[in-house]
PDB file of C-alpha atoms in Angstrom:
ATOM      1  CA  UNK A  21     -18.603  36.515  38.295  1.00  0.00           C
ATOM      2  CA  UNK A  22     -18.508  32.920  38.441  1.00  0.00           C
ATOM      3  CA  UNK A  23     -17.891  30.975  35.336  1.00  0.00           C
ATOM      4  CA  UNK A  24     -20.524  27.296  34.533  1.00  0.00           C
ATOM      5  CA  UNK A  25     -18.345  24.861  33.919  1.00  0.00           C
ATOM      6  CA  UNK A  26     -20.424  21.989  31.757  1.00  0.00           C
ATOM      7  CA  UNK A  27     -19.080  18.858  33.222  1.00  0.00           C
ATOM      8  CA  UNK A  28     -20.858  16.880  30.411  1.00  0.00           C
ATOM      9  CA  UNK A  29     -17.511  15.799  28.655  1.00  0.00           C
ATOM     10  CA  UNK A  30     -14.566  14.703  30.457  1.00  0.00           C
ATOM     11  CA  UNK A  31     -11.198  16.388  29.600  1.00  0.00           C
ATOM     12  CA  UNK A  32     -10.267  12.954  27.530  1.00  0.00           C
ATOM     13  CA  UNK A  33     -13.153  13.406  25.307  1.00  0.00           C
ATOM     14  CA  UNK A  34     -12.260  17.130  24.956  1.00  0.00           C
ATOM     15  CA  UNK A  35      -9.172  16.200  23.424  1.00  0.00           C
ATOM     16  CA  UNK A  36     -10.262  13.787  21.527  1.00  0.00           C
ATOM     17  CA  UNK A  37     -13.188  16.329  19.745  1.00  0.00           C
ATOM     18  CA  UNK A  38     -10.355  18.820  19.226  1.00  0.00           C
ATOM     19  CA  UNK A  39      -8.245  16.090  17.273  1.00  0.00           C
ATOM     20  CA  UNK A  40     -10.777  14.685  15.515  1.00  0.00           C
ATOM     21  CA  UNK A  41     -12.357  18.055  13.838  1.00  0.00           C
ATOM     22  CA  UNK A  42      -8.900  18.457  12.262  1.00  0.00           C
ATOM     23  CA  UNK A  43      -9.724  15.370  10.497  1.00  0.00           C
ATOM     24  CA  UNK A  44      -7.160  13.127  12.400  1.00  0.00           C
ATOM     25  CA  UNK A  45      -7.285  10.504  15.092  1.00  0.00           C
ATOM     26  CA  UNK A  46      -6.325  11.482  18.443  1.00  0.00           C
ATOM     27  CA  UNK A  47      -3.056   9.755  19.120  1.00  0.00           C
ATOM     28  CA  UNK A  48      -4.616   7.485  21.964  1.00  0.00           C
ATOM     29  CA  UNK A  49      -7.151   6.370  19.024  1.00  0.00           C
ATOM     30  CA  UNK A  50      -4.566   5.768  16.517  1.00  0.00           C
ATOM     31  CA  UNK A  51      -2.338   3.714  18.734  1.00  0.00           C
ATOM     32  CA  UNK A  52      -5.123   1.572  19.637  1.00  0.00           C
ATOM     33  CA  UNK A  53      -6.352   1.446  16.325  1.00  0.00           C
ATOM     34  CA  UNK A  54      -3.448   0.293  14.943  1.00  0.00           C
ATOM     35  CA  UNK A  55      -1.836  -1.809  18.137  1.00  0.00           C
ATOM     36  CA  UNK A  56      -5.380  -3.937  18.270  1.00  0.00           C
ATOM     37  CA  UNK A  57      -4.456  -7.097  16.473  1.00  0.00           C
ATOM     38  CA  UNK A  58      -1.300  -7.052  18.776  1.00  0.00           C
ATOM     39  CA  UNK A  59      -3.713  -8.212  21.397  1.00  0.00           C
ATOM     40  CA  UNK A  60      -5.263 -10.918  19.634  1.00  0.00           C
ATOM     41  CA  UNK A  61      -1.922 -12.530  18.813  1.00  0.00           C
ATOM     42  CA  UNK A  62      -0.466 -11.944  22.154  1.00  0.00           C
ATOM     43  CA  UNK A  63      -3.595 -14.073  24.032  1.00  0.00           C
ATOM     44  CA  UNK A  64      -3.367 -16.690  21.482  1.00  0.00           C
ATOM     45  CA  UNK A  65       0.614 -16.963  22.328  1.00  0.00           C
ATOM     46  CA  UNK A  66       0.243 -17.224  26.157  1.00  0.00           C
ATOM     47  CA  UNK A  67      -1.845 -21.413  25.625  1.00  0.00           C
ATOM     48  CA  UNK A  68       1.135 -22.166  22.765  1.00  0.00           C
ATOM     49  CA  UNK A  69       4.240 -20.583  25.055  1.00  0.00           C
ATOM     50  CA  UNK A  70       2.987 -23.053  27.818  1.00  0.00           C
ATOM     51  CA  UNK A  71       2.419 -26.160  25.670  1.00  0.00           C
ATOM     52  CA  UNK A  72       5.976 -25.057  23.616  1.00  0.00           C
ATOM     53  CA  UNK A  73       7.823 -24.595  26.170  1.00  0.00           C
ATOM     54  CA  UNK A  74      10.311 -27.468  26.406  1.00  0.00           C
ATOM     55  CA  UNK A  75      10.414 -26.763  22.642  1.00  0.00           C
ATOM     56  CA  UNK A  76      10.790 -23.545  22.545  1.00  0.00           C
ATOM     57  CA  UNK A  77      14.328 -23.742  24.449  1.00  0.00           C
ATOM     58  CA  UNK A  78      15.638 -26.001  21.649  1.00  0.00           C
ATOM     59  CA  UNK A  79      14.485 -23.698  19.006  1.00  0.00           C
ATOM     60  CA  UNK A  80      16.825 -20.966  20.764  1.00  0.00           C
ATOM     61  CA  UNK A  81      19.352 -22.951  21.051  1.00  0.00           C
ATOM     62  CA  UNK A  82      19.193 -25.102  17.603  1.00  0.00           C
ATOM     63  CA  UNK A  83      19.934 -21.874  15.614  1.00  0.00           C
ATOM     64  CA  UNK A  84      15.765 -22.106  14.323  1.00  0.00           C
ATOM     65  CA  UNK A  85      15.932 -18.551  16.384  1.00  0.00           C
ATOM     66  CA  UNK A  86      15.628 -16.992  12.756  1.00  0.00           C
ATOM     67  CA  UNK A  87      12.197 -18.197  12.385  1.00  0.00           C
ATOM     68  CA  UNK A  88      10.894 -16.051  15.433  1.00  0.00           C
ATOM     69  CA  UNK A  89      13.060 -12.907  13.959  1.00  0.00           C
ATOM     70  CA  UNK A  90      11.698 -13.562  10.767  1.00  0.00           C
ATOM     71  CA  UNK A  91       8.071 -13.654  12.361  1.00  0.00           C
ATOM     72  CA  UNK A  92       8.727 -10.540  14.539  1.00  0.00           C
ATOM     73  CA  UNK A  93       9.507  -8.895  10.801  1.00  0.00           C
ATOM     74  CA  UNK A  94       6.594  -9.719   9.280  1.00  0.00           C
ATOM     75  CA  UNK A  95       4.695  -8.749  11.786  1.00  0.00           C
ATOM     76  CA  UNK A  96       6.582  -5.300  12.634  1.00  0.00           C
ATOM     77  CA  UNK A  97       5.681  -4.505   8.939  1.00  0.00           C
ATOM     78  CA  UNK A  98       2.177  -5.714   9.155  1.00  0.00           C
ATOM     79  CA  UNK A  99       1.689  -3.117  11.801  1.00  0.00           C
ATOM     80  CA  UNK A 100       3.306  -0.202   9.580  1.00  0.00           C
ATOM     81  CA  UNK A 101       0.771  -0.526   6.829  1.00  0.00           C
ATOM     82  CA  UNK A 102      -1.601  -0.724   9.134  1.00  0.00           C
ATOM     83  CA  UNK A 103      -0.300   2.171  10.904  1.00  0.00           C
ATOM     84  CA  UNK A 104      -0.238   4.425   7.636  1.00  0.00           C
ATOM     85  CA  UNK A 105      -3.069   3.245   6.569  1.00  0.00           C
ATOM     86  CA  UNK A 106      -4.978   4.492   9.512  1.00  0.00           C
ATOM     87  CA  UNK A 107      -2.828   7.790   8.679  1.00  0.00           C
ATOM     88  CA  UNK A 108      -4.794   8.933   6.025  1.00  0.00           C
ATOM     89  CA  UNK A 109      -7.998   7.699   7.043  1.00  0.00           C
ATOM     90  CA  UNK A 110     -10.937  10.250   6.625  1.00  0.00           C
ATOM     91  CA  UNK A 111     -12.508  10.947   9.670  1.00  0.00           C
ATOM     92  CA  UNK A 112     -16.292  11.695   9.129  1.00  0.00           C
ATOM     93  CA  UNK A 113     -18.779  13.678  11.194  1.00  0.00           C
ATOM     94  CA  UNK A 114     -22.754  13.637  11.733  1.00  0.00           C
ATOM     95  CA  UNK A 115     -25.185  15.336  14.137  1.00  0.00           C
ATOM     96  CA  UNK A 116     -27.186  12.292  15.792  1.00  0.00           C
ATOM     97  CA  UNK A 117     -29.545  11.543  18.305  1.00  0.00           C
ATOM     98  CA  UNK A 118     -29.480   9.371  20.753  1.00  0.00           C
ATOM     99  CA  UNK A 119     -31.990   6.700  21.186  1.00  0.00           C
ATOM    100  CA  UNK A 120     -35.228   6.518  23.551  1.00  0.00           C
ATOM    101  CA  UNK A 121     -34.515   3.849  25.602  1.00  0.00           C
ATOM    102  CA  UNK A 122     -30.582   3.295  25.725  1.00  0.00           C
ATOM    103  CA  UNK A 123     -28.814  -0.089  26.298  1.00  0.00           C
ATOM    104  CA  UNK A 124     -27.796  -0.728  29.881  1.00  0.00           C
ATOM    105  CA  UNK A 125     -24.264  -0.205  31.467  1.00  0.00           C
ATOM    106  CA  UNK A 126     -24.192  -4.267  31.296  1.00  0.00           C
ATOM    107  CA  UNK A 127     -24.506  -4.622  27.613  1.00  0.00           C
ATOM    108  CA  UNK A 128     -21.193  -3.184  26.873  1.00  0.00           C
ATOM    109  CA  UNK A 129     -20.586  -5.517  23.965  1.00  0.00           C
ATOM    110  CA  UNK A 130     -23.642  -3.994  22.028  1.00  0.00           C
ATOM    111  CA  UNK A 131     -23.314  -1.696  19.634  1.00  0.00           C
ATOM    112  CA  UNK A 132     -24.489   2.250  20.292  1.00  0.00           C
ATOM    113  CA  UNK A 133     -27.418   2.962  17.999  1.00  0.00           C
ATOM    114  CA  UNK A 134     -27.637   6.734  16.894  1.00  0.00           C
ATOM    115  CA  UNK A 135     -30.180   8.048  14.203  1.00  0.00           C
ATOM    116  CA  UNK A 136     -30.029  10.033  11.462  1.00  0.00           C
ATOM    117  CA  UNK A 137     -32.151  13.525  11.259  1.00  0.00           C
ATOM    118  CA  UNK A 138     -33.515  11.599   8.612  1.00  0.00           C
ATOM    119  CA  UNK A 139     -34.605   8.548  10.759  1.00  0.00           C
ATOM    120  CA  UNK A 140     -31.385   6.247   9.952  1.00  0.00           C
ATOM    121  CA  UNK A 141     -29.980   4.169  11.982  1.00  0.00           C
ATOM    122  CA  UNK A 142     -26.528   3.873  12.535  1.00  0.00           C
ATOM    123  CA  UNK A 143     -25.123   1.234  14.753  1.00  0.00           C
ATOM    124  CA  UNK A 144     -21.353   1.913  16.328  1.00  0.00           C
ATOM    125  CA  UNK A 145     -20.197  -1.615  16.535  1.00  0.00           C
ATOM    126  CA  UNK A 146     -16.405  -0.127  17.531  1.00  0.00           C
ATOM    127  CA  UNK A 147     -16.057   2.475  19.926  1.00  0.00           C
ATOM    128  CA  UNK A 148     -12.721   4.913  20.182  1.00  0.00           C
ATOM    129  CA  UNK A 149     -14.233   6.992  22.474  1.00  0.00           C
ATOM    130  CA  UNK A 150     -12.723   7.723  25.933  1.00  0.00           C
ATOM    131  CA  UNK A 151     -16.308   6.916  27.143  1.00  0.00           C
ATOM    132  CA  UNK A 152     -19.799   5.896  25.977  1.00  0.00           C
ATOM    133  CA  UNK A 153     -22.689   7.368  28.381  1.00  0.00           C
ATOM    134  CA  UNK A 154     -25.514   8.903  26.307  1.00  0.00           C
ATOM    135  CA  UNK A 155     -28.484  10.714  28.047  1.00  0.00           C
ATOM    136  CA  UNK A 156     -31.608   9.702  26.296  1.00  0.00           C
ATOM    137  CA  UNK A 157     -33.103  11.357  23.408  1.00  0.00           C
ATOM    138  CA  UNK A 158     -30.430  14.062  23.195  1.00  0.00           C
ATOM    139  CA  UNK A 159     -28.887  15.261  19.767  1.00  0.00           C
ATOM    140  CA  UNK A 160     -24.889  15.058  19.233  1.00  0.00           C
ATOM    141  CA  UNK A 161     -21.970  16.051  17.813  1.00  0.00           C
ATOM    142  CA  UNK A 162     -20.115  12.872  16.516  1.00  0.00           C
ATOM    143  CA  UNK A 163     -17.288  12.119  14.701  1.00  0.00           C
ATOM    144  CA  UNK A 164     -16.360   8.494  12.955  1.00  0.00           C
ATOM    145  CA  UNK A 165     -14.754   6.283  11.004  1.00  0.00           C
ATOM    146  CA  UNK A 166     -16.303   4.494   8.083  1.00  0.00           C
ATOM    147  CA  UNK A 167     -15.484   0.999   7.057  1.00  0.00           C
ATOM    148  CA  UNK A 168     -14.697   0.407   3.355  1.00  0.00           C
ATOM    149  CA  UNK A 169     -18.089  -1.357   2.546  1.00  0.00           C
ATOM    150  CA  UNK A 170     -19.894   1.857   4.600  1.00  0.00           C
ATOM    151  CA  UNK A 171     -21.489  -0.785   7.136  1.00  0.00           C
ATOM    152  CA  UNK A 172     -19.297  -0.835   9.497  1.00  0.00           C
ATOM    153  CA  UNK A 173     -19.134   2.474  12.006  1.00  0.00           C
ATOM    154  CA  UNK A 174     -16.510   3.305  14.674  1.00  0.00           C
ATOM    155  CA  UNK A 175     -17.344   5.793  16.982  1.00  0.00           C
ATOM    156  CA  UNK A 176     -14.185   8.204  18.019  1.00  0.00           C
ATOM    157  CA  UNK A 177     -15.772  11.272  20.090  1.00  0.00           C
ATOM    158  CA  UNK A 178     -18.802  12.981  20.934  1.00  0.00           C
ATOM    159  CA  UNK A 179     -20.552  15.652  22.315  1.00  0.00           C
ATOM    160  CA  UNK A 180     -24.045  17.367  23.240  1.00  0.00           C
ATOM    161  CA  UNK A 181     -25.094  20.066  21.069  1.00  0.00           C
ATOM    162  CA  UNK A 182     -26.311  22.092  23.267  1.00  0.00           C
ATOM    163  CA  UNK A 183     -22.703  22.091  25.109  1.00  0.00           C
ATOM    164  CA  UNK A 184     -21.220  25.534  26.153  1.00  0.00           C
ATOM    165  CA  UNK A 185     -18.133  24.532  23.728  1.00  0.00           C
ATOM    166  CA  UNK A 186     -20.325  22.749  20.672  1.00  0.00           C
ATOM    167  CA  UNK A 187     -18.823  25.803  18.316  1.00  0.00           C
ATOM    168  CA  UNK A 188     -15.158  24.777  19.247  1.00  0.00           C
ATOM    169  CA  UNK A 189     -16.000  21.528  18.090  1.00  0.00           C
ATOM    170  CA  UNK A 190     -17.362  21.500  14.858  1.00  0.00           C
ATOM    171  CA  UNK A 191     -15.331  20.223  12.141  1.00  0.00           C
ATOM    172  CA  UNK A 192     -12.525  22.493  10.464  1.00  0.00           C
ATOM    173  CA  UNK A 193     -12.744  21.122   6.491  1.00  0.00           C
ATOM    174  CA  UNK A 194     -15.807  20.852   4.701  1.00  0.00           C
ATOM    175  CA  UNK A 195     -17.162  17.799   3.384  1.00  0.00           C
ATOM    176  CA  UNK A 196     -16.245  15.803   6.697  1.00  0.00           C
TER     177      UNK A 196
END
């Protein structure tokens, strides 16, 4: 007899669901969570390394060296809190529906707008997720962070309800 397979949710996103309903990030999620002002600071050093540069080779040879350790410190322990704060982050989850009329592939930078079952709308301005194609109209299982003030969302994975695997992916603690 020949099995369905439901093609619906890539094998990234499958990992990601099973992660995530433990209440944990996915490791890809975390690292990115936590590596993401990394990339901010590296494309604002690329304009000052090629202005600097003349100066820079005095610095490393003027002993003022110390000064970039001492940055590279700071910053190493920067990304430690950030990296246990994002620890012991609660990861929440939500059955939503997916819009009518959904944005277009071109409008990556806007957020994905789920509702409620009680009409709310919740906009994902942040996205985790290994990938962000919603059919329209269609309820899912989601999981997400919550910013501190509650207005920001960040969506980490999803999934159709009516998925052959939905059970598997329902959350393992209460209260998520």
């Amino acid at each position: 007899m020949n099995a369905v397979i439901d093609t619906r949710v890539s094998p990234q996103m499958r990992a990601r669901l099973l992660a995530n309903r433990r209440g944990k990030l996915h490791s890809d999620q975390w690292r990115e969570v936590v590596t993401e002002p990394l990339i901010t600071a590296l494309v604002l050093m690329v304009p000052a390394i090629i202005l600097l540069r003349s100066f820079l080779v005095t610095l490393f040879v003027g002993g003022l060296w110390m000064l970039g350790a001492g940055a590279l410190l700071v910053g190493g322990i920067l990304l430690f809190f950030r990296a246990r704060r994002y620890r012991r982050i609660r990861v929440h989850f939500g059955v939503f529906r997916a819009p009518d009329k959904l944005p277009s592939t071109w409008g990556f930078w806007k957020p994905v707008v789920l509702t409620t079952p009680n009409g709310t709308f919740l906009p994902f301005k942040h996205s985790l997720a290994s990938d962000k194609r919603f059919k329209a109209n269609q309820e899912y299982l989601v999981y997400y962070l919550k910013s501190a003030d509650a207005k920001t969302f960040t969506l980490l994975s999803f999934a159709p309800t009516d998925h052959l695997d939905t059970s598997i992916w329902q959350p393992l603690t209460k209260g998520q």
